[in-house]
PDB file of C-alpha atoms in Angstrom:
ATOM      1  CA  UNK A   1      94.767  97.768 -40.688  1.00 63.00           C
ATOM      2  CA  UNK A   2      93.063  94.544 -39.365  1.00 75.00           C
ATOM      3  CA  UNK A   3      94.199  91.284 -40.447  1.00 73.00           C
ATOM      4  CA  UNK A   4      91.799  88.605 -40.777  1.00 78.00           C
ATOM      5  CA  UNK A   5      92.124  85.766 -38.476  1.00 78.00           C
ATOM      6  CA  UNK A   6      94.410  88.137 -35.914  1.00 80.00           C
ATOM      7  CA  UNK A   7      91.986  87.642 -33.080  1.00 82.00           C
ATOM      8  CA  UNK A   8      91.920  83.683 -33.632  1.00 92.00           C
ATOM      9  CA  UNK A   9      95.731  84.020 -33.534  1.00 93.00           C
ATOM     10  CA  UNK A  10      96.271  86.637 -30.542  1.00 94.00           C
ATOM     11  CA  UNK A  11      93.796  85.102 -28.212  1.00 96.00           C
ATOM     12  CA  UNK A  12      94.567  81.726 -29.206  1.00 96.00           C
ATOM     13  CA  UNK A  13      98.737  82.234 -28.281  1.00 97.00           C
ATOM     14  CA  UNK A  14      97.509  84.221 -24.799  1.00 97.00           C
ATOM     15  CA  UNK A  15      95.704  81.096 -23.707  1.00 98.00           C
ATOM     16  CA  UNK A  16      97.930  79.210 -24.529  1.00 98.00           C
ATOM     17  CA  UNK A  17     101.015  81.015 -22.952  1.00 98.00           C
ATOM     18  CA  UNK A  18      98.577  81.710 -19.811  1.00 98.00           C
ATOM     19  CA  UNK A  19      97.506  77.663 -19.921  1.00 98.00           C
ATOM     20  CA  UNK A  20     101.626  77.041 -19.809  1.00 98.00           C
ATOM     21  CA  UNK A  21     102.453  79.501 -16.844  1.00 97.00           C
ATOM     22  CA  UNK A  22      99.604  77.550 -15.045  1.00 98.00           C
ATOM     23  CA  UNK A  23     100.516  74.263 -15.737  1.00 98.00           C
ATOM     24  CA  UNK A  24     104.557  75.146 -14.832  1.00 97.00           C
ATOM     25  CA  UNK A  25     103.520  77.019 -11.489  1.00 96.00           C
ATOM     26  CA  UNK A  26     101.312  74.125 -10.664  1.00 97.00           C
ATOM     27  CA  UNK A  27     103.398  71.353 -11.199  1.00 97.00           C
ATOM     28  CA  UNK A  28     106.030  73.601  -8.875  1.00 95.00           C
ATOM     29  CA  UNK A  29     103.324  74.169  -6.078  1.00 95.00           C
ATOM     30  CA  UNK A  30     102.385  70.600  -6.029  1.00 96.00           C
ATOM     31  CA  UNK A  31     106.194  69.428  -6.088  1.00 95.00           C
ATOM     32  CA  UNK A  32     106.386  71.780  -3.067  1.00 95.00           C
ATOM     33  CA  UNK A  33     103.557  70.564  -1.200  1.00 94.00           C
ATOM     34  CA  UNK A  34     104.303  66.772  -1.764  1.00 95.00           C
ATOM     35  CA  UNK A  35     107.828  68.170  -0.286  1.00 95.00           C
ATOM     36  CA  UNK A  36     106.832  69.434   2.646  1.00 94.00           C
ATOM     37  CA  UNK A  37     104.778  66.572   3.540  1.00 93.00           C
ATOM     38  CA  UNK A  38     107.829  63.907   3.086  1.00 93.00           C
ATOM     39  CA  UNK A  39     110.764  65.681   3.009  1.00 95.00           C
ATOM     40  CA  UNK A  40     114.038  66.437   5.371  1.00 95.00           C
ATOM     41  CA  UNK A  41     114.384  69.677   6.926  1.00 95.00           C
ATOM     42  CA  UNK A  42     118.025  70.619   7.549  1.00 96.00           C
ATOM     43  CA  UNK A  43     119.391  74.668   7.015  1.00 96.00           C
ATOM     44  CA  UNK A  44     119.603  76.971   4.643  1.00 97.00           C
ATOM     45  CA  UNK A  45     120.680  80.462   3.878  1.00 97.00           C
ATOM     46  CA  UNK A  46     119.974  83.259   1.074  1.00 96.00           C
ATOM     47  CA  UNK A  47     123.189  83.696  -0.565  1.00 97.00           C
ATOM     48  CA  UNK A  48     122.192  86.258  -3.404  1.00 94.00           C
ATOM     49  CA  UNK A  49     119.263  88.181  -4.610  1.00 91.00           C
ATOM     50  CA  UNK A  50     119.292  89.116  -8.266  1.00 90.00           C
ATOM     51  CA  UNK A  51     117.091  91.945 -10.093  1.00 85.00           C
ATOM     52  CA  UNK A  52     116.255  90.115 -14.090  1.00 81.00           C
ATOM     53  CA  UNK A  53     115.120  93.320 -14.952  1.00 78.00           C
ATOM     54  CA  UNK A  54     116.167  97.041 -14.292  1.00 75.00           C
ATOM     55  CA  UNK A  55     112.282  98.122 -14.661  1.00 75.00           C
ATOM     56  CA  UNK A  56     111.076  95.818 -12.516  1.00 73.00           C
ATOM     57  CA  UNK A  57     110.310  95.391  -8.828  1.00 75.00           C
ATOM     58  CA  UNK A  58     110.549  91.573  -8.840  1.00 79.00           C
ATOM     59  CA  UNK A  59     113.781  89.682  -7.445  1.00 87.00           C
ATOM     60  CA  UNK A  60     115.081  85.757  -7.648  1.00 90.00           C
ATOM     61  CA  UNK A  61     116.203  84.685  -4.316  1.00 93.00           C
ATOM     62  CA  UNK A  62     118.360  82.167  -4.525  1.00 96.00           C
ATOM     63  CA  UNK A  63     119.702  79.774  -1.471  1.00 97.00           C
ATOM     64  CA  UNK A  64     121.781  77.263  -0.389  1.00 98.00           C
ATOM     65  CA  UNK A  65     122.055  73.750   1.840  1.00 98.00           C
ATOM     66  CA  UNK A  66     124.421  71.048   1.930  1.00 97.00           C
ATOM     67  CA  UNK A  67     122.084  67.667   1.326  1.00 96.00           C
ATOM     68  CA  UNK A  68     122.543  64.336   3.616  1.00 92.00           C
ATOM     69  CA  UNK A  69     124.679  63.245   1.205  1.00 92.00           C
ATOM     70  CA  UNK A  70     127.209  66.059   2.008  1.00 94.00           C
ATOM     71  CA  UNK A  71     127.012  67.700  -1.431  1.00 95.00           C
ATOM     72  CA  UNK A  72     126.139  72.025  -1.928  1.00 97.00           C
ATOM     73  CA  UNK A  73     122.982  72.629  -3.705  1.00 97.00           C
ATOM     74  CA  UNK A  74     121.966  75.824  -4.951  1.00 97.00           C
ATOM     75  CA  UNK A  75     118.320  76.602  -5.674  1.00 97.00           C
ATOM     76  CA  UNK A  76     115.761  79.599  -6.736  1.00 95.00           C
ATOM     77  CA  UNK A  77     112.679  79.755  -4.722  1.00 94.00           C
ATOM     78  CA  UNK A  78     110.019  82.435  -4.413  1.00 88.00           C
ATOM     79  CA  UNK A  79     110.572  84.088  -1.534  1.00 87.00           C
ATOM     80  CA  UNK A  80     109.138  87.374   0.974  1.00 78.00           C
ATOM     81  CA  UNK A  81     110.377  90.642  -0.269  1.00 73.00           C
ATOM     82  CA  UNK A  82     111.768  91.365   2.678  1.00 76.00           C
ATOM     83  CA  UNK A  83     114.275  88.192   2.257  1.00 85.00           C
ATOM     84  CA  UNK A  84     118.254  89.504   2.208  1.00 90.00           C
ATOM     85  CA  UNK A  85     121.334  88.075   1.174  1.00 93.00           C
ATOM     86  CA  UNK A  86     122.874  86.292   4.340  1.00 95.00           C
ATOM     87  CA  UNK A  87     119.184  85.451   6.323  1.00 94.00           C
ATOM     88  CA  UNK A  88     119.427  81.839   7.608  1.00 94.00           C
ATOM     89  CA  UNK A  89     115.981  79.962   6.756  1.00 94.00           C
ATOM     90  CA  UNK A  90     114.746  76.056   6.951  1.00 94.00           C
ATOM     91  CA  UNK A  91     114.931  74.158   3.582  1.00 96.00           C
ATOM     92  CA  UNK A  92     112.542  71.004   2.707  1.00 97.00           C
ATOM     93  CA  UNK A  93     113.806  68.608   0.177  1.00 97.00           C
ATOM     94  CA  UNK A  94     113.417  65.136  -1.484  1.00 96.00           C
ATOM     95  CA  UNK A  95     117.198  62.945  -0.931  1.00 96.00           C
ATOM     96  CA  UNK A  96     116.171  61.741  -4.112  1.00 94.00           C
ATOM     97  CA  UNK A  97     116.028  64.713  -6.314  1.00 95.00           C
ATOM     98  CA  UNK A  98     117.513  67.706  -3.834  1.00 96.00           C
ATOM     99  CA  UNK A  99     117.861  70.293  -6.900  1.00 95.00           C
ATOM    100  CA  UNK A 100     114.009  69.861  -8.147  1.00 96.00           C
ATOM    101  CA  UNK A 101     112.177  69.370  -4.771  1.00 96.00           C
ATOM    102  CA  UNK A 102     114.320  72.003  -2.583  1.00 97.00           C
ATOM    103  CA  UNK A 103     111.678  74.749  -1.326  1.00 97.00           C
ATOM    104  CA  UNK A 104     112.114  77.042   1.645  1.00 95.00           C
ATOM    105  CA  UNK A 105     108.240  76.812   2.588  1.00 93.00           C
ATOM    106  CA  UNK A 106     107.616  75.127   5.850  1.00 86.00           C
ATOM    107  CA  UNK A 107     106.845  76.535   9.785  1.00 81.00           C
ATOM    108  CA  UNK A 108     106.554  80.089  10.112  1.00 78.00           C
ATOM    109  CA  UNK A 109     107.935  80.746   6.151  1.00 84.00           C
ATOM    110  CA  UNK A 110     104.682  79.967   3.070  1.00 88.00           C
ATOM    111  CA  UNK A 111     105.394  82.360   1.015  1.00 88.00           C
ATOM    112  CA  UNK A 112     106.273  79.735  -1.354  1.00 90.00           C
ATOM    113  CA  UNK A 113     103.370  78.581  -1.284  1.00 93.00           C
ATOM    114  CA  UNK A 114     101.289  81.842  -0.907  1.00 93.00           C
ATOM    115  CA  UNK A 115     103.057  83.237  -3.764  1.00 90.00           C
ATOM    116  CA  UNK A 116     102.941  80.226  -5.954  1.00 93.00           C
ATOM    117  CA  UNK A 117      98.899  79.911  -5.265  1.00 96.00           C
ATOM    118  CA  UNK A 118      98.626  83.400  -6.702  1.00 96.00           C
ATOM    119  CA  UNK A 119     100.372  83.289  -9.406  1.00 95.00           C
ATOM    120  CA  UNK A 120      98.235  79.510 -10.582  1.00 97.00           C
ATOM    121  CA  UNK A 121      95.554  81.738  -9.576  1.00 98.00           C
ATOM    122  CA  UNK A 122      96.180  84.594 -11.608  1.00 98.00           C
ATOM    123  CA  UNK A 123      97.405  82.742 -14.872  1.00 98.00           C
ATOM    124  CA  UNK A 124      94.617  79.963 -14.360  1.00 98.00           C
ATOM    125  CA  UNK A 125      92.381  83.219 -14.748  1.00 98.00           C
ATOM    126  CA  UNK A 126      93.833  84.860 -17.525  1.00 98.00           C
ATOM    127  CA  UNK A 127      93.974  81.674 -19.673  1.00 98.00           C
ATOM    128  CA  UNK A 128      90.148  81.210 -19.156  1.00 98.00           C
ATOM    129  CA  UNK A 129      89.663  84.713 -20.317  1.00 98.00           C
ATOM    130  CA  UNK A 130      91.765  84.444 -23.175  1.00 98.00           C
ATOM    131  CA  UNK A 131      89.789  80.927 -24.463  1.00 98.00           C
ATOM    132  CA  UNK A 132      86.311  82.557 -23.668  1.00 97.00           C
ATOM    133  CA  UNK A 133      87.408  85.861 -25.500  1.00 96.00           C
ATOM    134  CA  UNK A 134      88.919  83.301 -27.997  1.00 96.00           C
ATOM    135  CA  UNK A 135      85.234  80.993 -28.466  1.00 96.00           C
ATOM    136  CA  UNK A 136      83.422  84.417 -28.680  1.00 94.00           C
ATOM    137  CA  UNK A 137      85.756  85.332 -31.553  1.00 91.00           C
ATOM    138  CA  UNK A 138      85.355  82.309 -33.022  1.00 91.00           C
ATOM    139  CA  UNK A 139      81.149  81.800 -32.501  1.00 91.00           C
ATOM    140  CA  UNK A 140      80.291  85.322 -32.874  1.00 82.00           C
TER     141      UNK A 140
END
């Protein structure tokens, strides 16, 4: 059973949930890159590595620093699969906003940034399918 207007409405939400991924992991990347030209170093360490779901490969690495201002702040960055609870690494952050900016990119570490340019890659590419398949839906 087709329903009318179904392709308007699937390809429409796709590139529009594709155009929001991109926007979010851009905004992140930049926000990382803008940190890593200004920011403090100090150090860091991976304190747990979490599996969101069972059927899934992926993992959230999440790490901690204490910030100039002598506080602990926990943060969730992308990170190389091969990262482990317990592995000491360089963090980059803003004083300013230490929660936001806090990225463990810098020397001899970018997968951060690797990661984070393919993934604005790949949903900057799937929401530019979706809209053309979308305008030849709606033109054709």
């Amino acid at each position: 059973m087709e329903i009318p207007g179904g392709g308007y409405l699937f390809f429409g939400c796709m590139a529009a949930l594709f155009g929001a991924f991109t926007v979010m992991y851009l905004r992140r990347l930049l926000t990382v890159m803008r940190t890593l030209r200004r920011g403090v170093r100090t150090s860091g360490a991976c304190i747990r590595v979490e599996y969101p779901d069972r059927d899934s490969d992926t993992k959230d690495h999440f790490f901690v620093f204490r910030a100039a201002d002598g506080r602990e702040v926990e943060f969730k960055d992308l990170a190389a699969w091969t990262m482990t609870t317990g592995t000491q690494v360089t963090v980059t952050y803003d004083p300013a906003d230490p929660q936001r900016t806090a990225t463990i990119a810098g020397r001899g570490n970018w997968a951060p940034v690797r990661l984070g340019l393919v993934v604005v890659t790949g949903c900057g590419l799937a929401c530019a399918v979706f809209t053309t398949l979308l305008l030849i839906e709606i033109f054709a």
